[in-house]
XYZ file of C-alpha atoms in Angstrom:
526
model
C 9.328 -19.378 -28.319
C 7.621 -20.043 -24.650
C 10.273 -20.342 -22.084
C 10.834 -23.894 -20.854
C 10.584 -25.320 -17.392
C 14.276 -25.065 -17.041
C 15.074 -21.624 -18.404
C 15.477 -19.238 -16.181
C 13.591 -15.390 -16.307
C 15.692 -13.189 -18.616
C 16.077 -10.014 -16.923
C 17.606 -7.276 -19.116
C 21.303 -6.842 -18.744
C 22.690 -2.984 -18.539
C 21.869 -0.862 -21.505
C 20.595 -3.428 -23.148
C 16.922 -3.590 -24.573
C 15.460 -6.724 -22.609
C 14.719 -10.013 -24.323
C 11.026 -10.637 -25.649
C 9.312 -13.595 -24.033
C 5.671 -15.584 -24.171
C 4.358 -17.465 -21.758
C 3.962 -20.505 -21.641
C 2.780 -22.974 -24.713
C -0.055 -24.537 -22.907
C -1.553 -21.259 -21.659
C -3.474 -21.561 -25.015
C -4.974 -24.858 -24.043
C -6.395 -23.666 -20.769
C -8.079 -19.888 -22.446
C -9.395 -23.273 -24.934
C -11.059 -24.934 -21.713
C -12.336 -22.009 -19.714
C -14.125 -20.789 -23.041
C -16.111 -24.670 -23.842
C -18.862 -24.774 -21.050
C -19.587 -21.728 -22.772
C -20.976 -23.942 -25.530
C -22.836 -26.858 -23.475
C -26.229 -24.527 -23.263
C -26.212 -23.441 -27.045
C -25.216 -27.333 -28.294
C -28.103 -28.632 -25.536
C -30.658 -26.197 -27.121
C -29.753 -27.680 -30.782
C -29.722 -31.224 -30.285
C -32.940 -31.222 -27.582
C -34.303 -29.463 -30.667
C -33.157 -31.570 -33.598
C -34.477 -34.654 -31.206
C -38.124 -33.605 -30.600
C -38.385 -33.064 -34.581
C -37.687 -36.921 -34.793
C -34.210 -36.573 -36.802
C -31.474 -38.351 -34.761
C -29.327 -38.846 -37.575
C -28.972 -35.039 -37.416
C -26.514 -36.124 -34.052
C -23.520 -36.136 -37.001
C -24.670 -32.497 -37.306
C -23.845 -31.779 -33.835
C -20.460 -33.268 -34.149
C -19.087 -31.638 -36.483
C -20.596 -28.256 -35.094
C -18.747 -29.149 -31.971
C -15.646 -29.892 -33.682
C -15.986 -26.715 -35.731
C -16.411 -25.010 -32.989
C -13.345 -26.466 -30.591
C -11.553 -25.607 -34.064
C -12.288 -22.045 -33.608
C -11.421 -21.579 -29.876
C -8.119 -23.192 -30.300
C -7.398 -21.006 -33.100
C -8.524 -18.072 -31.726
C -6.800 -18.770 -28.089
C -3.128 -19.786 -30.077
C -3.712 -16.657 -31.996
C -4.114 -14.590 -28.946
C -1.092 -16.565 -26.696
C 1.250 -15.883 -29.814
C 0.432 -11.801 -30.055
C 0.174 -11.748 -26.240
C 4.746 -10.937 -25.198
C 6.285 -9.372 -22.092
C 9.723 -8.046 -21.601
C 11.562 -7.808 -17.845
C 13.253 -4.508 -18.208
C 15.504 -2.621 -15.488
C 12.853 -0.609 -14.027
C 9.219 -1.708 -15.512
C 7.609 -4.338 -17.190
C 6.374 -4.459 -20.329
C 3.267 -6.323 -22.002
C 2.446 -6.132 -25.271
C -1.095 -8.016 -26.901
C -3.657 -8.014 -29.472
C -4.668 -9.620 -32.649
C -5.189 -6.937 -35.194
C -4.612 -3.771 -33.188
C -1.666 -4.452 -30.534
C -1.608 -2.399 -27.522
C 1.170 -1.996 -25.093
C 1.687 -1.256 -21.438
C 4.421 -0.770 -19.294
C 4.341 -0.791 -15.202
C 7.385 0.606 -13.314
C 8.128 -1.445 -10.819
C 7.993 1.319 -8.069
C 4.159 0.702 -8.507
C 3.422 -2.453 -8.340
C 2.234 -3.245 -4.375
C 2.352 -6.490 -4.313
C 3.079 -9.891 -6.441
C 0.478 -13.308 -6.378
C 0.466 -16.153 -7.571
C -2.768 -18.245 -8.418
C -3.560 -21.431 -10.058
C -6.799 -22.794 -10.500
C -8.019 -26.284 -11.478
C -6.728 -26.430 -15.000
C -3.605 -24.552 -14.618
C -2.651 -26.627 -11.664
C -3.143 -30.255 -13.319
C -0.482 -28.321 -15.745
C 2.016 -27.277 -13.283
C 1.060 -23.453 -14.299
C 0.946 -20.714 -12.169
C -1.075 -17.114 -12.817
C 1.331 -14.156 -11.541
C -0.893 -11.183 -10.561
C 1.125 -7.886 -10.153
C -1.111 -5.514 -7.870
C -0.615 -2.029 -8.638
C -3.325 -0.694 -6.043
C -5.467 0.616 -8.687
C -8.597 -1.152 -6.929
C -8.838 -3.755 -9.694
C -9.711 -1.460 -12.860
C -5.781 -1.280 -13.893
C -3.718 -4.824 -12.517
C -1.236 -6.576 -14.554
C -1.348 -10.526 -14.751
C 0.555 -13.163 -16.987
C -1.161 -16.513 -17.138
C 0.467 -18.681 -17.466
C 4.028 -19.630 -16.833
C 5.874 -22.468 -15.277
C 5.570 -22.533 -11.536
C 9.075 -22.109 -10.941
C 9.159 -19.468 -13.408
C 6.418 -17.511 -11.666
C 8.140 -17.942 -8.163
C 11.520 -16.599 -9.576
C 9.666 -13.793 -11.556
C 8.028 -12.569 -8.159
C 10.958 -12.406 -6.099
C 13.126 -10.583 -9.384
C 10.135 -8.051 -9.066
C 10.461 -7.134 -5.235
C 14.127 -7.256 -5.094
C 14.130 -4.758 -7.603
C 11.365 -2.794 -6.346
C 12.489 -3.087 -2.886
C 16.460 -2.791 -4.117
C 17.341 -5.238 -2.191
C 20.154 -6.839 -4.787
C 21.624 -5.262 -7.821
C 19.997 -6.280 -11.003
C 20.321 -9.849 -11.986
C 19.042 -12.815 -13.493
C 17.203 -14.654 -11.158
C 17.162 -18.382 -11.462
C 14.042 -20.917 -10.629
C 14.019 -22.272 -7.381
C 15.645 -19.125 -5.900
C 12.913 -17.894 -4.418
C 11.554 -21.049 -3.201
C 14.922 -21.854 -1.448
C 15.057 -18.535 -0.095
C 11.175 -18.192 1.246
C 12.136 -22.309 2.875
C 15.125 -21.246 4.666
C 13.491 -18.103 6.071
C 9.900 -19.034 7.025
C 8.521 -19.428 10.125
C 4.312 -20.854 10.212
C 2.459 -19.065 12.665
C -1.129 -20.050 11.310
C -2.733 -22.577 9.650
C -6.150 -24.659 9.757
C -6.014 -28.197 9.024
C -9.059 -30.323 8.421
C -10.638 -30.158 11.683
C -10.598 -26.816 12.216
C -11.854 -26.303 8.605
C -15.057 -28.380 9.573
C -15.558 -26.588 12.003
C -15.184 -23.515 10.410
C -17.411 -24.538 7.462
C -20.356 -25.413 10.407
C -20.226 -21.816 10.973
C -20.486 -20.636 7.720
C -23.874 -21.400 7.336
C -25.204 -20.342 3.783
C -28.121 -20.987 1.498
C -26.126 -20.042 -1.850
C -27.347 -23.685 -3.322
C -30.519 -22.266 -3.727
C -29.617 -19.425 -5.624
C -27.784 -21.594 -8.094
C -30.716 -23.929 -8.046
C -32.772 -21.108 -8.954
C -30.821 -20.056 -12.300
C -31.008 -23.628 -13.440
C -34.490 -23.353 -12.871
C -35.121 -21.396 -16.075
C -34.148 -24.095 -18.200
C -37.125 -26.472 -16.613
C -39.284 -25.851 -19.658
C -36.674 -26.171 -22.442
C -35.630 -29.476 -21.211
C -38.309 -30.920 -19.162
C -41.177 -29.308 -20.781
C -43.030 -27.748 -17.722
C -42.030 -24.194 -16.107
C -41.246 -24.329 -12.512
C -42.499 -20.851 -11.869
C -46.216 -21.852 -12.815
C -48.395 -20.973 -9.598
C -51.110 -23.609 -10.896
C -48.563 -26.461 -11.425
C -47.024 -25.802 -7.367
C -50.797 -25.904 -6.068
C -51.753 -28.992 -7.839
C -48.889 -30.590 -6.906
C -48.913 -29.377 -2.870
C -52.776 -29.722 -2.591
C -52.406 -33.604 -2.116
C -49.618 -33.313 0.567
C -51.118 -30.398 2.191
C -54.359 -32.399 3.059
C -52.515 -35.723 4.285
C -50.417 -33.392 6.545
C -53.012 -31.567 7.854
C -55.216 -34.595 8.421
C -52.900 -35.927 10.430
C -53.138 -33.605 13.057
C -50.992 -30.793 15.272
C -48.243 -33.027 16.638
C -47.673 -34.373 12.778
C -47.619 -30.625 11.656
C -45.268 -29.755 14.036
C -42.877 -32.769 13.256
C -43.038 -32.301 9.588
C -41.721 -28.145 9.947
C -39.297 -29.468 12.230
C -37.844 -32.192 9.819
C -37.940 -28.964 7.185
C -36.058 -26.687 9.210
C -33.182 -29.331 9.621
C -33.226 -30.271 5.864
C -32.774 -26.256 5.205
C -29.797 -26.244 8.124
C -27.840 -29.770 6.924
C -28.585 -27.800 3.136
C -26.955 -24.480 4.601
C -24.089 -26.256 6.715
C -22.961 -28.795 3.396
C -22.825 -25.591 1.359
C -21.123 -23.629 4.087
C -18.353 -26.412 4.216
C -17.865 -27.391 0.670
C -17.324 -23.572 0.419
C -14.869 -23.709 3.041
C -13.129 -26.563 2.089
C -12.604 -25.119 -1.621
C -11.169 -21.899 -0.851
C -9.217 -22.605 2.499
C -8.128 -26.059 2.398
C -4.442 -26.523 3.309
C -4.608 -22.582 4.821
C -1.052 -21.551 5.931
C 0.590 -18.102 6.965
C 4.022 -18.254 7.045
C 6.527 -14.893 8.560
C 9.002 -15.103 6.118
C 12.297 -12.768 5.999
C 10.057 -9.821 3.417
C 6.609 -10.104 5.412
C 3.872 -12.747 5.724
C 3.464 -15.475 3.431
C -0.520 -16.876 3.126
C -1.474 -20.160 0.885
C -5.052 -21.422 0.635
C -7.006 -23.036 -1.912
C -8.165 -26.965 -3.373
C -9.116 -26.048 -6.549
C -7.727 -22.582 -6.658
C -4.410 -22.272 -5.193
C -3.400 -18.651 -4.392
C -0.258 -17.170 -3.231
C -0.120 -14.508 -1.826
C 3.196 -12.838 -0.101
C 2.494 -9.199 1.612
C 5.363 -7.495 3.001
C 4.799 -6.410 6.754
C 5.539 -2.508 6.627
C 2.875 -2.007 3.799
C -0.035 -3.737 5.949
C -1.779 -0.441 7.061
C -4.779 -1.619 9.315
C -6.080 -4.830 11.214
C -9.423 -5.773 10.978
C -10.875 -8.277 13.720
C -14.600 -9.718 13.024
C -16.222 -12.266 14.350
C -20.599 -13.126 14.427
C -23.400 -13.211 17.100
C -22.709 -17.399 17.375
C -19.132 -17.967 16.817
C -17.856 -14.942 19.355
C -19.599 -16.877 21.829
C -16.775 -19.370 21.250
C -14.062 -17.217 21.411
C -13.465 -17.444 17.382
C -12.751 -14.300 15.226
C -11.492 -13.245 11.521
C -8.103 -11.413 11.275
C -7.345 -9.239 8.017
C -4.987 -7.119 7.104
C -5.720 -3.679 4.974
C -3.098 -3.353 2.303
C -2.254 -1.605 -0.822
C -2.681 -4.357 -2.728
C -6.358 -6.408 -3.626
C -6.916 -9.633 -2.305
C -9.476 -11.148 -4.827
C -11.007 -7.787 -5.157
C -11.206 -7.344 -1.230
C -9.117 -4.230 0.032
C -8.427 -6.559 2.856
C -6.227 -9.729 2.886
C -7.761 -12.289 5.147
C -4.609 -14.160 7.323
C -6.641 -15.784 9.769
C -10.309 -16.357 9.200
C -10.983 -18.782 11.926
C -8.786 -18.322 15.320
C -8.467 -18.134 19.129
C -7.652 -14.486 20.303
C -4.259 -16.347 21.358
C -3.674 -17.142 17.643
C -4.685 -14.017 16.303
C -2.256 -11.849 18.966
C 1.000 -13.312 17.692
C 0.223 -12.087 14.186
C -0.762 -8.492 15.251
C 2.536 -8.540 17.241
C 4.275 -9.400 13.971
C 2.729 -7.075 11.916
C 3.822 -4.461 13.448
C 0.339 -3.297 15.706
C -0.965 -3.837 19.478
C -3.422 -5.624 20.685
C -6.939 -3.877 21.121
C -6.726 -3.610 25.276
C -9.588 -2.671 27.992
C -8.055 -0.399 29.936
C -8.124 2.325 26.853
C -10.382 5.179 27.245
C -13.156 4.196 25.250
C -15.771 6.280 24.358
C -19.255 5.988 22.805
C -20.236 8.010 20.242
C -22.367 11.130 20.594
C -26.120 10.083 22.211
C -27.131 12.880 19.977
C -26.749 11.000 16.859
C -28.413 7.645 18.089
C -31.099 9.579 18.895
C -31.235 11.309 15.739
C -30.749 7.899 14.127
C -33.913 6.184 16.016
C -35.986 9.093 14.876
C -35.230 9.072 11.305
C -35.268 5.090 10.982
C -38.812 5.199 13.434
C -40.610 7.971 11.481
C -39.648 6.549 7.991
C -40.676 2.968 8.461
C -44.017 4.675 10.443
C -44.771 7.218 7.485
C -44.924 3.908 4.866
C -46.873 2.206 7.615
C -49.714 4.398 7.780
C -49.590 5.275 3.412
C -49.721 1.536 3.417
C -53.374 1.742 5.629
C -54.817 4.185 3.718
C -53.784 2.623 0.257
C -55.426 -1.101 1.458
C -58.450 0.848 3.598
C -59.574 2.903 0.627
C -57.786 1.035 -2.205
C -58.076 -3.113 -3.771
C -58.946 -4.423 0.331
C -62.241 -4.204 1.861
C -61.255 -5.421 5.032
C -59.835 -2.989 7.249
C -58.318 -5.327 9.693
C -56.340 -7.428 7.099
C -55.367 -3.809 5.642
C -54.266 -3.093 9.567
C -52.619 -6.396 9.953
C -50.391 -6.015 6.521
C -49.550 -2.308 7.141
C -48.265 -3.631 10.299
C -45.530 -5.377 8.913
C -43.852 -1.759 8.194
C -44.272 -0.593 11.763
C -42.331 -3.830 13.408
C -39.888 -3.292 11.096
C -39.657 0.305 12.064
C -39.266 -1.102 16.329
C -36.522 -3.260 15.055
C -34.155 -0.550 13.365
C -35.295 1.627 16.222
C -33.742 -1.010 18.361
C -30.577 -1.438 16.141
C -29.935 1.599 16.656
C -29.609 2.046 19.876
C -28.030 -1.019 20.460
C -25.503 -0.345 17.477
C -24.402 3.192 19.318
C -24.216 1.146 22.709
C -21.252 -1.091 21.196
C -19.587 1.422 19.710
C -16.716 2.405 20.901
C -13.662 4.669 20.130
C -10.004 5.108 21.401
C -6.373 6.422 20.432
C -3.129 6.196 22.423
C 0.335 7.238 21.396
C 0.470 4.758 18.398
C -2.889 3.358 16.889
C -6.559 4.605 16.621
C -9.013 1.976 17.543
C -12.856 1.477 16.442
C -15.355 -0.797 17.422
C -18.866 -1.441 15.587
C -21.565 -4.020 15.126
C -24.004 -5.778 17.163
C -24.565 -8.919 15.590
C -21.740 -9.426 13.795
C -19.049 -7.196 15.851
C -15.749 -5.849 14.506
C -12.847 -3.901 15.679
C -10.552 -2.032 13.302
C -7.144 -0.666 14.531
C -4.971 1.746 12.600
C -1.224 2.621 12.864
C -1.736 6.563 13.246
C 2.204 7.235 11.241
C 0.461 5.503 8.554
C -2.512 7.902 8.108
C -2.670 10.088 5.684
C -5.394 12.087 6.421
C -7.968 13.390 8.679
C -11.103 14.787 7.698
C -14.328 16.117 9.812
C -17.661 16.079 7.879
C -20.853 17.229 9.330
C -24.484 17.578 7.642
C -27.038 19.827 8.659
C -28.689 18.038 11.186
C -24.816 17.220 12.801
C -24.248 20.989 13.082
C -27.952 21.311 14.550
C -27.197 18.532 17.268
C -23.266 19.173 17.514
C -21.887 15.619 16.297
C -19.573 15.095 13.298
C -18.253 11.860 11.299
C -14.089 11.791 10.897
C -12.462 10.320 8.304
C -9.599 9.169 8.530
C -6.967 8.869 5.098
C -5.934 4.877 4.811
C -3.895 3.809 2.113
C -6.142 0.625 0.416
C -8.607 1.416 2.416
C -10.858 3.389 4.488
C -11.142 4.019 8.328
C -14.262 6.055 9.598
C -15.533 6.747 12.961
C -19.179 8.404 12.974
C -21.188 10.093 15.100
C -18.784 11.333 17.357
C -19.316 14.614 19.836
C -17.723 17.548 17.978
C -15.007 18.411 20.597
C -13.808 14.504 20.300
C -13.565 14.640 16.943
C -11.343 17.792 16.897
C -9.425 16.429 19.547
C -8.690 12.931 17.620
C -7.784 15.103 14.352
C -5.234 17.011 16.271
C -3.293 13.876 17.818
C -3.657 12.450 14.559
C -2.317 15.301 12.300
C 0.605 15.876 14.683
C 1.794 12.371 13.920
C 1.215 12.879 10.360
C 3.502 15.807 10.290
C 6.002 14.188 12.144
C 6.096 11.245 9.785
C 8.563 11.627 6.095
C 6.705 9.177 3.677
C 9.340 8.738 1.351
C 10.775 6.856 3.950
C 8.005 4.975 5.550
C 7.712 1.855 3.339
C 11.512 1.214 3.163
């Protein structure tokens, strides 16, 4: 039977085969929910149908389709909840599931990287939990149990790194445990209440409404009985407006595509903040006694605990508005995913004197200015101008000869379009050299530091003990021009400085191999 909400984890007892449990009962309820929007589209498309053939008593139809089909998904989703055990053993758990054909898995504990917790809408109303076990297999090969009790999951992810980190002999761990522990323990040093999230969310200007806006679109003939992508309907419908407008003379023109340009920005800045809002309301990064503790979420609550000696690179962003008021991103690169990102995110919106207590914390330095920072090789921005220049150029002038001698009669409307082509080619021309003028490159006797962007500029540090690797690659033109790329070996992921003159390169590889060798691995994450 499902555990209850006062039972604690069974963890297996010496030589004894550990206990098989299920999660718990209601799990089946919530596969049940996530699976009926499925059905809103089909059911809309059979009763719009049954109603324009003029046979609304056919509605009792629909009904008991709908309850056939709820039937069938709760069936199907107890089926799967009852097949679907897991067993806490002494050094690995184990899942077994499957209907017909079971299949089992078993993950030592040694390689699981990290422990989450998540609960979305659903769950939460419930007072479930989803316990994500990260494994650093980049997503293809994670463990997860949805769902158990949310004391259950809180004393099933502190069992877990106890025993992975040995911290305590084997026990039972009871619910609540963890939680007392984590209270007594924890100290906040971030969070972002709902001023700063506004403020935050005015920044994070997007346009992803209209993308959704444009999916639904595709239904406008099944259920309105026009398509919306019908050129003739658009130019009927704009010719009226677009003779009042332009009857009414400059200053009106100008007014109107400034009133559209703020309807597109108050569009962009709502989306930006409901976005915001939903996935860091209540944001909070705790330094707890095993590492840093991050919360976020309204609808999706995650929990997320990452211990402090596997973090193995800081990355600080920021963009060409918000740096101009001091505010910048910190993440941290671990082993473990953070929804699919390599990089856990532990301050997205902050002051550089927020962001340096956390980098202290961690374990890292501060970026400073008095490093010896270099550019990268002028040789490879100039290589990069050419090859960005002469490609965009080379479509440019195809593009002239296709219009001049092809469907276009006029030669200066084929000039003017081919254009286009060319002032893109100025612009990447100009990216690039600005791009190689911020870059910038440094080591010292602990970290490697990188700096790249224009617009949006970013600085990457990396603890050089906790490098694994480091790797020169050059192509032909790089050993023509005497540049080379290094890559650098990062545990969850990847650290690359390009473009750099071929005696730098060599001379970062050494420092950084010395400290590799120096470094015994089987004891650097105890």
């Amino acid at each position: 039977m499902a555990e209850s909400a006062d039972t604690p984890i069974k963890a297996a007892a010496s030589g004894h085969e550990p206990e098989e449990q299920r999660t718990d009962v209601l799990t089946f309820v919530v596969k049940a929910v996530a699976i009926l929007p499925q059905l809103i589209i089909p059911l809309g498309f059979v009763s719009f149908s049954m109603f324009d053939d003029g046979i609304p008593s056919e509605i009792l139809y629909i009904a008991l389709l709908l309850v056939a089909a709820l039937a069938l998904i709760l069936l199907s989703s107890f089926l799967s909840w009852w097949r679907f055990t897991y067993r806490i053993g002494e050094t690995d758990i184990r899942v077994e599931s499957g209907l017909l054909s079971r299949a089992a898995r078993s993950v030592p504990y040694e390689r699981i990287q990290d422990v989450s917790l998540e609960q979305k809408l659903v769950p939460r109303l419930l007072g479930l939990v989803e316990v994500k076990f990260e494994t650093g297999a980049g997503g293809k090969d994670e463990l997860s149990l949805a769902y158990l009790a949310e004391n259950q999951g809180e004393a099933l992810r502190e069992l877990v790194r106890e025993r992975k980190d040995e911290a305590v002999p084997v026990a039972t761990v009871k619910e609540g445990e963890a939680n007392e522990a984590q209270t007594e323990t924890a100290t906040t040093i971030f969070a972002m209440g709902p001023k700063r999230l506004f403020t935050f969310g005015v920044f994070e200007f997007s346009l992803a409404v209209f993308a959704v806006l444009g999916g639904l679109a595709q239904y406008t003939e099944t259920f309105f009985g026009f398509e919306i992508w019908d050129g003739e309907l658009w130019r009927g419908w704009l010719a009226g407006s677009e003779e009042a407008i332009g009857a009414l003379g400059p200053a009106a023109q100008i007014i109107s595509a400034i009133a559209g340009l703020t309807a597109l920005f108050m569009v962009g800045s709502a989306t930006g903040l409901v976005r915001t809002y939903l996935r860091d309301w209540n944001f909070r990064l705790d330094r707890t006694a095993k590492g840093f503790r991050r919360r976020r979420g309204l609808l999706t609550k995650t929990d997320v605990v990452m211990p402090a000696h596997r973090v193995q690179a800081l990355k600080i962003g920021t963009g060409l508005v918000r740096k101009r008021f001091g505010w910048q991103g910190l993440s941290f690169v671990s082993l473990a995913q953070d929804s699919g990102s390599s990089s856990h995110v532990v301050a997205p919106f902050a002051q550089d004197e927020e962001i340096e207590p956390i980098i202290h914390a961690a374990g890292f330095a501060p970026a400073k200015e008095d490093l010896d920072w270099q550019r990268p090789s002028p040789a490879h921005r100039d290589i990069s101008m050419v090859i960005d220049g002469a490609t965009l150029a080379i479509i440019g002038f195809a593009l002239i000869g296709f219009l001049t001698f092809g469907p276009v009669e006029n030669v200066d409307y084929a000039v003017w379009l081919a254009g286009i082509p060319f002032a893109f080619g100025a612009f990447l021309v100009a990216r690039q050299y600005y791009l190689w003028r911020f870059a910038r490159n440094a080591i010292d006797g602990s970290q490697v530091y990188r700096r790249k962007g224009w617009f949006a500029p970013s600085t990457a540090i990396a603890n050089r003990v906790k490098l694994q690797s480091a790797e020169i690659k050059q192509g032909p033109i790089a050993r023509w021009r005497g540049y080379a790329d290094l890559h650098l070996g990062l545990a969850g992921g990847s650290f690359a400085i390009e473009g750099l003159p071929l005696e730098r390169a060599r001379e970062l590889r050494r420092a950084i191999l010395a400290s590799i060798g120096e470094t015994d691995f089987s004891e650097l994450n105890r």
